[in-house]
Amino acid sequence: MTDKVNILVIDDEPIVGKRLKPALEKSGYNVDVCETGSEALERIHNKSYDIVVTDVRMDEVDGMEVLSRVTEKSPKTKVIIITGYATIEIAREAIAKGAFDFIAKPFKPNELREIIQKAIDALEEESN
Amino acid sequence: MLDPENTSSENNTAHADDFEYRAQKALKERPRFSIRTRLLLGFLLFFVLNAAAEITSIITLHRLDNKTRFLVVADRYTNEIQQARRYEKNFLLYKSNLQFVFDHVNTAESLMETSSRELEVVLGPKNLETLRAHLNRYKELIQRLDDLHQKGRSASSPETDKIEDELREHGSQMISFAFQLSEKERKTVASMFKYAQFVPFIFLLILLVLVFYTVNFLTKQIHRPLGRLMVLTERIGEGDLTPIMPARKYRDEFTNVNLALNHMMHELKRRQEQMIESHKLRAIGTLTAGIAHELNNPLNNITLTAALLEEDYKDLSDKERLDMVRDLLKEAERSEKIVKNLLDFARESEIKTEHLEIPNLVSETLAIAQNQIKLKGVTVNASFPENLPFIHGDRQQLIQVFLNIILNAVDAMDKGGKLRIWAEYYKSPDYITLLFKDNGHGIPHHVLPSIFDPFYTTKSTGKGTGLGLSVSLGIIEEHGGEISVESEIDRGTTFSIRLPIAKIPAELR
């Protein structure tokens, strides 16, 4: 993988995008940020992302819908689900629907970086 | 601000307890006059009256006995005198023996002496003396006549004539006197007989009146408190647990029932408060899950921001650092707000009535339930006409009712569901109707009649106590209102709460 990894972060909490964007860019990724599910669907339509990090609970279009649209459009994209509250049900449902992994709020930037790194490893493995 | 409120609500409870205490004391303080005593007195009165009747008739009989004895004596006496006079006449006409006159006069005299006491009782000492004087004089005159006769004086001498005149006078007087007396006594006896016949009727009449009165009195004494008890049980059934105050001057067996009822109502009130409180705790439990959920957002923002502030501290500009610190503060405040509404709701539990505005109550309730509403992804639309009148009631309890209905509605709806809350005000009668209409799953027709029953629940074990609506109904009824429900499967449910408006003008605030 020579190009920079493209990541889309979706969370209706503005601070999440505001903080994660510089933090992940510092780690060497290309980061786009949006605050609603519908905006995210538009972006996915126009650009292909390697990794999508999405909050699960959002008004109108929620994380599950984003997940299904992403897997539909580009099956190789890794989706990481952010849950407000870690429950087995949500994790099981997300994994069943094709999510790569999930992370529960509150989390530290490094925890997300680790999961993103795992996703990149998986992507590289698949392309080899 | 909180302290004076707490103190006043404590005063309110203290006042209520005091009222209960005073009711119990007032019931106990009355002089005791039991139904047993009253019955005893009633029967004692019967006994006294009967005894009086008996004694009266005994006395009457005794007197009648005396009178008849007197009449017998008087008759025999009159008879003797009459006999004496007959012999006296024979003597005067045929000069027969005077000895027979003596015999009869003596018999009359001994009769008078042996029955002198009876005679004295009836005649009186003066009359008896007169009678005796007449008899003595008569005897004396006969004696003299006899003496003259013995001496051989001829009849119709002036001396004899004079004695004869006197004899005639005394004899007729004695007889007429005796006749008069026995006539008088006969009349008395006759009237006494009449009286003796009449008296039982009078007593019977008095007894009859007394029986009626006693029955009436006792019925009232038992019937009236029983009637009051019936009204009371209805009142208790409707949820009015005001203690009973004494209505009569005396304590009796019913007082004990009233005391027991007051105690029961006190216990019921306590249980009801406990039930409301325990259900409130349950609601708090439900809400806490939503809060835990919601708190994760600001916590996450704080964690991310703080972690990155630490990571890049040296590379960040002052402006960036300031922005991050401000975010931290803002998110901390947000966390505080999320918890605060629930804490307010959880803290106050003393019953305190005041003038309240429905729109304020609803928005306070929505603030408490907002996390749950957000979590479920439903929207709530509350709109009220302006200048709705005040209602009078307990803020915490009414919020509990609204919260319960809102949480039920949220539970019954899927993501994207809509709950509409509005109020209608009708001038006559003075009620505000508050409506909660959701477009959720609806309540099955066969379940509708049971939803206000205690411990009825359609939720799985551990998710609902089945007390929510029963407690809500209790609270609304205590506020003088009503709850009703309409529901259609898959179309939604509408709860209506009717509450009376406050009659007293709102206090100045």
PDB file of N, CA and C in Angstrom, chain A residues 11-13 15-16 18-20 22-23 26 55 57-62 82 84-86 90 104-110 113, chain B residues 289 292-294 296-301 303-305 307-308 311-312 315 320 323-325 327 330-331 334 374-377 415:
ATOM      1  N   ASP A  11     -19.792  10.779  13.330  1.00  0.00           N
ATOM      2  CA  ASP A  11     -20.360  10.837  14.694  1.00  0.00           C
ATOM      3  C   ASP A  11     -21.155  12.125  14.814  1.00  0.00           C
ATOM      4  N   ASP A  12     -22.342  12.037  15.389  1.00  0.00           N
ATOM      5  CA  ASP A  12     -23.150  13.262  15.515  1.00  0.00           C
ATOM      6  C   ASP A  12     -22.661  14.165  16.645  1.00  0.00           C
ATOM      7  N   GLU A  13     -21.641  13.713  17.354  1.00  0.00           N
ATOM      8  CA  GLU A  13     -21.004  14.588  18.339  1.00  0.00           C
ATOM      9  C   GLU A  13     -19.873  15.316  17.619  1.00  0.00           C
ATOM     10  N   ILE A  15     -17.436  17.155  18.504  1.00  0.00           N
ATOM     11  CA  ILE A  15     -16.098  17.104  19.112  1.00  0.00           C
ATOM     12  C   ILE A  15     -15.334  15.844  18.676  1.00  0.00           C
ATOM     13  N   VAL A  16     -16.057  14.749  18.470  1.00  0.00           N
ATOM     14  CA  VAL A  16     -15.405  13.496  18.060  1.00  0.00           C
ATOM     15  C   VAL A  16     -14.630  13.706  16.755  1.00  0.00           C
ATOM     16  N   LYS A  18     -13.849  16.608  15.383  1.00  0.00           N
ATOM     17  CA  LYS A  18     -12.892  17.706  15.565  1.00  0.00           C
ATOM     18  C   LYS A  18     -11.573  17.205  16.163  1.00  0.00           C
ATOM     19  N   ARG A  19     -11.653  16.267  17.094  1.00  0.00           N
ATOM     20  CA  ARG A  19     -10.443  15.772  17.754  1.00  0.00           C
ATOM     21  C   ARG A  19      -9.785  14.620  16.974  1.00  0.00           C
ATOM     22  N   LEU A  20     -10.645  13.728  16.427  1.00  0.00           N
ATOM     23  CA  LEU A  20     -10.071  12.553  15.762  1.00  0.00           C
ATOM     24  C   LEU A  20      -9.362  12.913  14.457  1.00  0.00           C
ATOM     25  N   PRO A  22      -7.385  15.607  13.448  1.00  0.00           N
ATOM     26  CA  PRO A  22      -5.929  15.859  13.577  1.00  0.00           C
ATOM     27  C   PRO A  22      -5.168  14.679  14.161  1.00  0.00           C
ATOM     28  N   ALA A  23      -5.815  13.965  15.104  1.00  0.00           N
ATOM     29  CA  ALA A  23      -5.116  12.855  15.759  1.00  0.00           C
ATOM     30  C   ALA A  23      -4.768  11.751  14.764  1.00  0.00           C
ATOM     31  N   LYS A  26      -2.242  12.879  12.088  1.00  0.00           N
ATOM     32  CA  LYS A  26      -0.881  12.827  12.646  1.00  0.00           C
ATOM     33  C   LYS A  26      -0.279  11.424  12.473  1.00  0.00           C
ATOM     34  N   ASP A  55     -20.453   6.059  14.399  1.00  0.00           N
ATOM     35  CA  ASP A  55     -21.255   5.931  15.637  1.00  0.00           C
ATOM     36  C   ASP A  55     -22.497   5.124  15.274  1.00  0.00           C
ATOM     37  N   ARG A  57     -25.565   5.034  17.012  1.00  0.00           N
ATOM     38  CA  ARG A  57     -26.861   5.680  17.249  1.00  0.00           C
ATOM     39  C   ARG A  57     -26.845   7.127  16.764  1.00  0.00           C
ATOM     40  N   MET A  58     -27.572   7.355  15.695  1.00  0.00           N
ATOM     41  CA  MET A  58     -27.704   8.700  15.154  1.00  0.00           C
ATOM     42  C   MET A  58     -29.142   8.867  14.680  1.00  0.00           C
ATOM     43  N   ASP A  59     -29.601  10.124  14.656  1.00  0.00           N
ATOM     44  CA  ASP A  59     -30.955  10.377  14.156  1.00  0.00           C
ATOM     45  C   ASP A  59     -31.005  10.065  12.663  1.00  0.00           C
ATOM     46  N   GLU A  60     -32.197   9.788  12.207  1.00  0.00           N
ATOM     47  CA  GLU A  60     -32.463   9.448  10.792  1.00  0.00           C
ATOM     48  C   GLU A  60     -31.647   8.228  10.340  1.00  0.00           C
ATOM     49  N   VAL A  61     -30.485   8.485   9.707  1.00  0.00           N
ATOM     50  CA  VAL A  61     -29.674   7.353   9.240  1.00  0.00           C
ATOM     51  C   VAL A  61     -28.693   6.965  10.352  1.00  0.00           C
ATOM     52  N   ASP A  62     -28.789   5.734  10.832  1.00  0.00           N
ATOM     53  CA  ASP A  62     -27.899   5.350  11.941  1.00  0.00           C
ATOM     54  C   ASP A  62     -26.715   4.503  11.438  1.00  0.00           C
ATOM     55  N   ILE A  82     -18.754   2.500  16.458  1.00  0.00           N
ATOM     56  CA  ILE A  82     -18.608   3.094  17.809  1.00  0.00           C
ATOM     57  C   ILE A  82     -19.957   2.928  18.511  1.00  0.00           C
ATOM     58  N   GLY A  84     -22.372   3.576  21.967  1.00  0.00           N
ATOM     59  CA  GLY A  84     -22.451   4.443  23.140  1.00  0.00           C
ATOM     60  C   GLY A  84     -22.307   3.628  24.418  1.00  0.00           C
ATOM     61  N   TYR A  85     -22.619   2.382  24.293  1.00  0.00           N
ATOM     62  CA  TYR A  85     -22.709   1.550  25.483  1.00  0.00           C
ATOM     63  C   TYR A  85     -22.380   0.145  25.012  1.00  0.00           C
ATOM     64  N   ALA A  86     -21.349  -0.445  25.570  1.00  0.00           N
ATOM     65  CA  ALA A  86     -20.905  -1.741  25.060  1.00  0.00           C
ATOM     66  C   ALA A  86     -21.841  -2.848  25.497  1.00  0.00           C
ATOM     67  N   ILE A  90     -25.289  -5.529  20.551  1.00  0.00           N
ATOM     68  CA  ILE A  90     -24.891  -4.600  19.486  1.00  0.00           C
ATOM     69  C   ILE A  90     -23.653  -5.130  18.768  1.00  0.00           C
ATOM     70  N   ALA A 104     -16.211   0.869  22.184  1.00  0.00           N
ATOM     71  CA  ALA A 104     -17.226   1.471  23.039  1.00  0.00           C
ATOM     72  C   ALA A 104     -16.777   2.815  23.587  1.00  0.00           C
ATOM     73  N   LYS A 105     -17.702   3.726  23.599  1.00  0.00           N
ATOM     74  CA  LYS A 105     -17.418   5.026  24.222  1.00  0.00           C
ATOM     75  C   LYS A 105     -17.386   4.829  25.727  1.00  0.00           C
ATOM     76  N   PRO A 106     -16.612   5.529  26.508  1.00  0.00           N
ATOM     77  CA  PRO A 106     -15.568   6.453  26.023  1.00  0.00           C
ATOM     78  C   PRO A 106     -14.269   5.700  25.702  1.00  0.00           C
ATOM     79  N   PHE A 107     -13.587   6.149  24.658  1.00  0.00           N
ATOM     80  CA  PHE A 107     -12.324   5.496  24.289  1.00  0.00           C
ATOM     81  C   PHE A 107     -11.233   6.548  24.097  1.00  0.00           C
ATOM     82  N   LYS A 108      -9.973   6.093  24.136  1.00  0.00           N
ATOM     83  CA  LYS A 108      -8.834   7.005  23.944  1.00  0.00           C
ATOM     84  C   LYS A 108      -8.371   6.898  22.500  1.00  0.00           C
ATOM     85  N   PRO A 109      -7.775   7.963  21.970  1.00  0.00           N
ATOM     86  CA  PRO A 109      -7.358   7.932  20.565  1.00  0.00           C
ATOM     87  C   PRO A 109      -6.510   6.711  20.224  1.00  0.00           C
ATOM     88  N   ASN A 110      -5.612   6.315  21.142  1.00  0.00           N
ATOM     89  CA  ASN A 110      -4.728   5.188  20.864  1.00  0.00           C
ATOM     90  C   ASN A 110      -5.461   3.869  20.688  1.00  0.00           C
ATOM     91  N   ARG A 113      -6.676   3.946  17.285  1.00  0.00           N
ATOM     92  CA  ARG A 113      -5.529   3.780  16.383  1.00  0.00           C
ATOM     93  C   ARG A 113      -5.157   2.301  16.262  1.00  0.00           C
TER      94      ARG A 113
ATOM     95  N   ALA B 289     -30.528   3.878  33.278  1.00  0.00           N
ATOM     96  CA  ALA B 289     -29.934   3.183  32.131  1.00  0.00           C
ATOM     97  C   ALA B 289     -29.752   4.164  30.970  1.00  0.00           C
ATOM     98  N   ALA B 292     -26.930   6.554  31.781  1.00  0.00           N
ATOM     99  CA  ALA B 292     -25.609   5.922  31.610  1.00  0.00           C
ATOM    100  C   ALA B 292     -25.221   5.954  30.129  1.00  0.00           C
ATOM    101  N   HIS B 293     -26.214   5.668  29.309  1.00  0.00           N
ATOM    102  CA  HIS B 293     -26.024   5.700  27.870  1.00  0.00           C
ATOM    103  C   HIS B 293     -25.620   7.085  27.397  1.00  0.00           C
ATOM    104  N   GLU B 294     -26.421   8.029  27.836  1.00  0.00           N
ATOM    105  CA  GLU B 294     -26.251   9.391  27.348  1.00  0.00           C
ATOM    106  C   GLU B 294     -24.954  10.013  27.872  1.00  0.00           C
ATOM    107  N   ASN B 296     -22.183   8.668  28.207  1.00  0.00           N
ATOM    108  CA  ASN B 296     -21.006   8.219  27.471  1.00  0.00           C
ATOM    109  C   ASN B 296     -20.556   9.201  26.386  1.00  0.00           C
ATOM    110  N   ASN B 297     -21.516   9.973  25.853  1.00  0.00           N
ATOM    111  CA  ASN B 297     -21.125  10.945  24.828  1.00  0.00           C
ATOM    112  C   ASN B 297     -20.230  12.058  25.368  1.00  0.00           C
ATOM    113  N   PRO B 298     -20.714  12.805  26.378  1.00  0.00           N
ATOM    114  CA  PRO B 298     -19.778  13.815  26.919  1.00  0.00           C
ATOM    115  C   PRO B 298     -18.506  13.202  27.503  1.00  0.00           C
ATOM    116  N   LEU B 299     -18.633  12.022  28.114  1.00  0.00           N
ATOM    117  CA  LEU B 299     -17.438  11.377  28.688  1.00  0.00           C
ATOM    118  C   LEU B 299     -16.421  11.060  27.595  1.00  0.00           C
ATOM    119  N   ASN B 300     -16.942  10.598  26.461  1.00  0.00           N
ATOM    120  CA  ASN B 300     -16.068  10.275  25.331  1.00  0.00           C
ATOM    121  C   ASN B 300     -15.380  11.536  24.810  1.00  0.00           C
ATOM    122  N   ASN B 301     -16.191  12.615  24.721  1.00  0.00           N
ATOM    123  CA  ASN B 301     -15.603  13.883  24.267  1.00  0.00           C
ATOM    124  C   ASN B 301     -14.501  14.337  25.207  1.00  0.00           C
ATOM    125  N   THR B 303     -12.705  12.388  27.266  1.00  0.00           N
ATOM    126  CA  THR B 303     -11.583  11.446  27.174  1.00  0.00           C
ATOM    127  C   THR B 303     -10.703  11.751  25.950  1.00  0.00           C
ATOM    128  N   LEU B 304     -11.398  11.905  24.800  1.00  0.00           N
ATOM    129  CA  LEU B 304     -10.646  12.181  23.563  1.00  0.00           C
ATOM    130  C   LEU B 304      -9.863  13.484  23.676  1.00  0.00           C
ATOM    131  N   THR B 305     -10.578  14.517  24.144  1.00  0.00           N
ATOM    132  CA  THR B 305      -9.956  15.836  24.217  1.00  0.00           C
ATOM    133  C   THR B 305      -8.780  15.833  25.194  1.00  0.00           C
ATOM    134  N   ALA B 307      -7.035  13.278  26.302  1.00  0.00           N
ATOM    135  CA  ALA B 307      -5.946  12.414  25.842  1.00  0.00           C
ATOM    136  C   ALA B 307      -5.086  13.121  24.787  1.00  0.00           C
ATOM    137  N   LEU B 308      -5.782  13.835  23.886  1.00  0.00           N
ATOM    138  CA  LEU B 308      -5.024  14.511  22.827  1.00  0.00           C
ATOM    139  C   LEU B 308      -4.301  15.746  23.337  1.00  0.00           C
ATOM    140  N   GLU B 311      -1.245  14.325  24.722  1.00  0.00           N
ATOM    141  CA  GLU B 311      -0.386  13.814  23.660  1.00  0.00           C
ATOM    142  C   GLU B 311       0.367  14.928  22.924  1.00  0.00           C
ATOM    143  N   ASP B 312      -0.396  15.976  22.573  1.00  0.00           N
ATOM    144  CA  ASP B 312       0.192  17.017  21.723  1.00  0.00           C
ATOM    145  C   ASP B 312       0.465  18.308  22.471  1.00  0.00           C
ATOM    146  N   ASP B 315       3.078  20.674  21.121  1.00  0.00           N
ATOM    147  CA  ASP B 315       2.959  21.084  19.724  1.00  0.00           C
ATOM    148  C   ASP B 315       1.773  22.008  19.473  1.00  0.00           C
ATOM    149  N   GLU B 320      -5.350  26.698  20.429  1.00  0.00           N
ATOM    150  CA  GLU B 320      -5.863  25.337  20.345  1.00  0.00           C
ATOM    151  C   GLU B 320      -6.056  24.727  21.739  1.00  0.00           C
ATOM    152  N   ASP B 323      -9.106  26.187  23.354  1.00  0.00           N
ATOM    153  CA  ASP B 323     -10.310  25.611  22.747  1.00  0.00           C
ATOM    154  C   ASP B 323     -10.615  24.240  23.366  1.00  0.00           C
ATOM    155  N   MET B 324      -9.535  23.454  23.542  1.00  0.00           N
ATOM    156  CA  MET B 324      -9.724  22.113  24.106  1.00  0.00           C
ATOM    157  C   MET B 324     -10.184  22.166  25.554  1.00  0.00           C
ATOM    158  N   VAL B 325      -9.575  23.072  26.321  1.00  0.00           N
ATOM    159  CA  VAL B 325      -9.975  23.202  27.732  1.00  0.00           C
ATOM    160  C   VAL B 325     -11.428  23.645  27.819  1.00  0.00           C
ATOM    161  N   ASP B 327     -13.743  23.064  25.644  1.00  0.00           N
ATOM    162  CA  ASP B 327     -14.557  21.887  25.319  1.00  0.00           C
ATOM    163  C   ASP B 327     -14.720  20.975  26.537  1.00  0.00           C
ATOM    164  N   LYS B 330     -17.205  22.524  28.851  1.00  0.00           N
ATOM    165  CA  LYS B 330     -18.544  22.457  28.282  1.00  0.00           C
ATOM    166  C   LYS B 330     -19.128  21.037  28.418  1.00  0.00           C
ATOM    167  N   GLU B 331     -18.287  20.048  28.147  1.00  0.00           N
ATOM    168  CA  GLU B 331     -18.769  18.663  28.208  1.00  0.00           C
ATOM    169  C   GLU B 331     -19.014  18.208  29.654  1.00  0.00           C
ATOM    170  N   ARG B 334     -22.295  19.562  30.511  1.00  0.00           N
ATOM    171  CA  ARG B 334     -23.330  18.775  29.855  1.00  0.00           C
ATOM    172  C   ARG B 334     -23.631  17.503  30.670  1.00  0.00           C
ATOM    173  N   LYS B 374     -34.354  10.055  23.477  1.00  0.00           N
ATOM    174  CA  LYS B 374     -33.276  10.132  22.498  1.00  0.00           C
ATOM    175  C   LYS B 374     -32.769   8.726  22.151  1.00  0.00           C
ATOM    176  N   LEU B 375     -32.609   7.930  23.202  1.00  0.00           N
ATOM    177  CA  LEU B 375     -32.086   6.575  23.040  1.00  0.00           C
ATOM    178  C   LEU B 375     -32.985   5.761  22.122  1.00  0.00           C
ATOM    179  N   LYS B 376     -34.290   5.943  22.298  1.00  0.00           N
ATOM    180  CA  LYS B 376     -35.239   5.166  21.516  1.00  0.00           C
ATOM    181  C   LYS B 376     -35.394   5.734  20.100  1.00  0.00           C
ATOM    182  N   GLY B 377     -34.998   7.006  19.936  1.00  0.00           N
ATOM    183  CA  GLY B 377     -35.111   7.626  18.613  1.00  0.00           C
ATOM    184  C   GLY B 377     -36.536   8.011  18.268  1.00  0.00           C
ATOM    185  N   LYS B 415     -38.416   3.060  16.622  1.00  0.00           N
ATOM    186  CA  LYS B 415     -37.624   4.227  16.216  1.00  0.00           C
ATOM    187  C   LYS B 415     -38.427   5.048  15.210  1.00  0.00           C
TER     188      LYS B 415
END
